[in-house]
Short mmCIF file of C-alpha atoms in Angstrom, two decimals:
data_model
loop_
_atom_site.label_atom_id
_atom_site.label_comp_id
_atom_site.label_asym_id
_atom_site.label_seq_id
_atom_site.Cartn_x
_atom_site.Cartn_y
_atom_site.Cartn_z
CA MET A 43 27.39 36.12 17.12
CA ARG A 44 25.72 36.26 13.79
CA LEU A 45 24.99 33.44 11.74
CA GLN A 46 27.52 34.26 9.02
CA ASP A 47 30.33 34.27 11.72
CA LEU A 48 29.84 30.59 12.69
CA PRO A 49 32.83 28.12 12.05
CA ASP A 50 32.01 26.10 9.09
CA ALA A 51 32.07 22.71 11.16
CA LEU A 52 29.23 24.23 13.40
CA PHE A 53 27.20 25.31 10.82
CA GLU A 54 27.52 21.93 8.95
CA HIS A 55 26.53 20.37 12.28
CA ILE A 56 23.44 22.51 12.74
CA LEU A 57 22.29 21.90 8.91
CA SER A 58 22.49 18.20 9.90
CA PHE A 59 19.81 18.26 11.90
CA LEU A 60 17.39 19.92 9.14
CA PRO A 61 14.81 17.32 7.30
CA ARG A 62 15.81 16.37 4.08
CA GLY A 63 13.12 18.25 2.31
CA VAL A 64 14.01 21.49 4.22
CA THR A 65 17.83 20.65 2.99
CA ALA A 66 16.62 20.05 -0.50
CA TYR A 67 14.79 23.17 -1.19
CA ALA A 68 14.37 25.80 1.70
CA ALA A 69 17.64 26.10 3.12
CA CYS A 70 19.25 26.49 -0.41
CA ALA A 71 17.22 29.40 -0.96
CA VAL A 72 18.13 31.27 2.20
CA ASP A 73 21.84 32.04 1.73
CA CYS A 74 24.80 30.92 -0.63
CA ARG A 75 26.65 29.62 2.14
CA TRP A 76 23.44 27.27 3.02
CA ALA A 77 23.11 26.16 -0.32
CA ARG A 78 26.96 25.18 -0.73
CA THR A 79 26.73 23.33 2.50
CA CYS A 80 23.50 21.64 1.92
CA ASP A 81 25.00 20.51 -1.37
CA ASP A 82 27.66 18.55 0.44
CA ALA A 83 25.13 16.92 2.36
CA LEU A 84 22.97 16.24 -0.58
CA ARG A 85 26.01 14.61 -2.23
CA LEU A 86 26.72 12.26 0.05
CA LEU A 87 22.81 11.27 -0.25
CA CYS A 88 23.36 11.05 -4.01
CA GLU A 89 26.43 8.79 -3.16
CA LYS A 90 24.68 6.59 -0.68
CA HIS A 91 21.83 5.83 -3.38
CA ALA A 92 24.70 5.54 -6.07
CA TRP A 93 23.29 8.28 -8.13
CA LYS A 94 26.01 9.69 -10.44
CA GLN A 95 26.25 13.15 -12.14
CA PRO A 96 25.40 12.77 -15.67
CA ARG A 97 28.42 12.30 -17.88
CA SER A 98 27.57 14.77 -20.76
CA ARG A 99 28.20 18.56 -19.78
CA ARG A 100 24.96 19.12 -21.65
CA LEU A 101 22.53 17.24 -19.35
CA ALA A 102 24.46 18.54 -16.44
CA ALA A 103 24.02 21.81 -17.13
CA ALA A 104 20.47 21.15 -18.04
CA SER A 105 19.91 19.20 -14.85
CA ALA A 106 21.46 22.02 -12.76
CA THR A 107 18.69 24.45 -12.57
CA GLY A 108 19.39 27.92 -11.26
CA GLY A 109 22.65 27.14 -9.74
CA GLY A 110 24.98 26.14 -12.42
CA ASP A 111 27.67 24.05 -11.32
CA ALA A 112 27.58 25.19 -7.56
CA LEU A 113 24.67 23.17 -6.88
CA ARG A 114 24.58 20.39 -9.13
CA TRP A 115 24.10 17.46 -6.17
CA ARG A 116 21.13 19.48 -5.27
CA ALA A 117 19.88 19.26 -8.81
CA LEU A 118 20.42 15.43 -8.88
CA TYR A 119 18.86 14.90 -5.67
CA VAL A 120 15.69 16.82 -6.38
CA SER A 121 15.18 14.70 -9.68
CA ARG A 122 15.97 11.35 -8.11
CA ALA A 123 14.00 11.28 -4.97
CA CYS A 124 10.46 10.92 -4.24
CA PRO A 125 8.98 14.75 -4.17
CA ALA A 126 6.26 13.71 -1.55
CA CYS A 127 8.70 12.68 0.86
CA LEU A 128 12.11 13.52 -0.41
CA ASP A 129 13.61 10.84 1.90
CA ALA A 130 13.73 7.52 -0.73
CA PRO A 131 14.63 7.08 -4.20
CA GLY A 132 11.57 7.65 -6.30
CA ASP A 133 10.60 4.27 -8.33
CA PHE A 134 7.08 4.54 -9.53
CA ALA A 135 6.55 7.21 -12.62
CA ALA A 136 3.41 9.38 -12.54
CA ARG A 137 2.36 10.63 -15.89
CA ARG A 138 -0.65 12.71 -17.56
CA SER A 139 -1.06 10.00 -19.89
CA LYS A 140 0.43 6.74 -20.48
CA HIS A 141 2.31 7.95 -23.79
CA GLU A 142 3.85 10.92 -21.59
CA ALA A 143 7.14 11.33 -20.05
CA PRO A 144 6.91 10.94 -16.22
CA LEU A 145 6.26 14.28 -14.29
CA TYR A 146 7.81 12.47 -11.45
CA LEU A 147 8.86 9.47 -9.61
CA LEU A 148 7.29 8.75 -6.38
CA CYS A 149 8.68 6.11 -3.82
CA GLY A 150 6.46 2.93 -3.00
CA ALA A 151 5.50 4.45 0.48
CA CYS A 152 4.12 7.65 -0.83
CA CYS A 153 2.23 5.73 -3.62
CA ARG A 154 -0.28 4.46 -0.94
CA ARG A 155 -0.70 7.59 1.08
CA GLU A 156 -4.22 9.02 0.64
CA SER A 157 -2.91 12.74 0.56
CA VAL A 158 -0.67 12.11 -2.58
CA ILE A 159 -3.18 9.84 -4.57
CA ASP A 160 -5.51 12.77 -3.99
CA LYS A 161 -3.09 15.15 -5.44
CA MET A 162 -2.28 12.87 -8.57
CA ARG A 163 -6.39 12.76 -8.96
CA ALA A 164 -6.81 16.40 -9.10
CA ALA A 165 -3.84 16.73 -11.38
CA GLY A 166 -5.26 13.91 -13.46
CA ALA A 167 -2.02 12.00 -13.14
CA THR A 168 -1.95 8.39 -13.45
CA LEU A 169 0.65 6.04 -11.77
CA ASP A 170 2.81 2.96 -13.23
CA VAL A 171 2.14 0.15 -11.01
CA THR A 172 5.41 -1.36 -12.15
CA GLY A 173 8.31 0.44 -11.08
CA VAL A 174 11.68 1.68 -12.84
CA SER A 175 13.36 -1.05 -11.01
CA GLY A 176 10.92 -3.32 -12.58
CA LYS A 177 9.64 -4.17 -9.21
CA PRO A 178 5.47 -4.30 -9.02
CA LEU A 179 3.84 -1.67 -6.57
CA TYR A 180 1.15 -4.01 -5.69
CA THR A 181 1.15 -8.16 -5.41
CA GLN A 182 -1.71 -10.33 -6.03
CA ARG A 183 -1.08 -12.00 -2.26
CA GLY A 184 -3.30 -10.65 -0.05
CA ASP A 185 -3.29 -6.73 -1.45
CA ARG A 186 -6.74 -5.08 -0.75
CA PHE A 187 -5.73 -2.98 -3.18
CA VAL A 188 -5.53 -5.67 -5.91
CA SER A 189 -8.63 -7.45 -4.67
CA GLU A 190 -10.57 -4.08 -4.78
CA VAL A 191 -9.72 -2.86 -8.32
CA ALA A 192 -10.49 -6.81 -9.66
CA ALA A 193 -13.87 -6.80 -8.03
CA ALA A 194 -14.54 -2.96 -9.57
CA ALA A 195 -13.71 -4.45 -13.04
CA ARG A 196 -15.96 -7.56 -12.66
CA ARG A 197 -18.69 -5.24 -11.92
CA ALA A 198 -18.09 -3.29 -14.68
CA GLY A 199 -17.96 -6.25 -16.86
CA LEU A 200 -14.22 -5.39 -17.58
CA GLY A 201 -12.94 -9.23 -16.15
#
């Protein structure tokens, strides 16, 4: 039996076991049927996070890169989810300079991962420590990062 001959229900069940990153990026590139099925799964994830499609047709067309209306939920999910893990909503903006638009939004857990920090340093990006939601990334209560930054600022004569 070929993969194309599988019933839709079985096909969707198989795709439900794929990680979200594979669902959002790789599976959509395999086949149109995979892309449509993955888009349905990503629609459920977007609804879970209460993310809505843009109201304007112009914004909707601009956000659906490549696939048009057929993959609009994939475009919405990729634009809002953390690009490092594709599992949580992005909240903290990474920018090239403080006056530029955000390159992408990272979740709080990925902001603390060394591999993500190294990639941001290599790209010359900075991170907003206050999220889009208004929550701080680091707090002053017992957070080692804040105490290290404060100590470095004192040594440099900045604080």
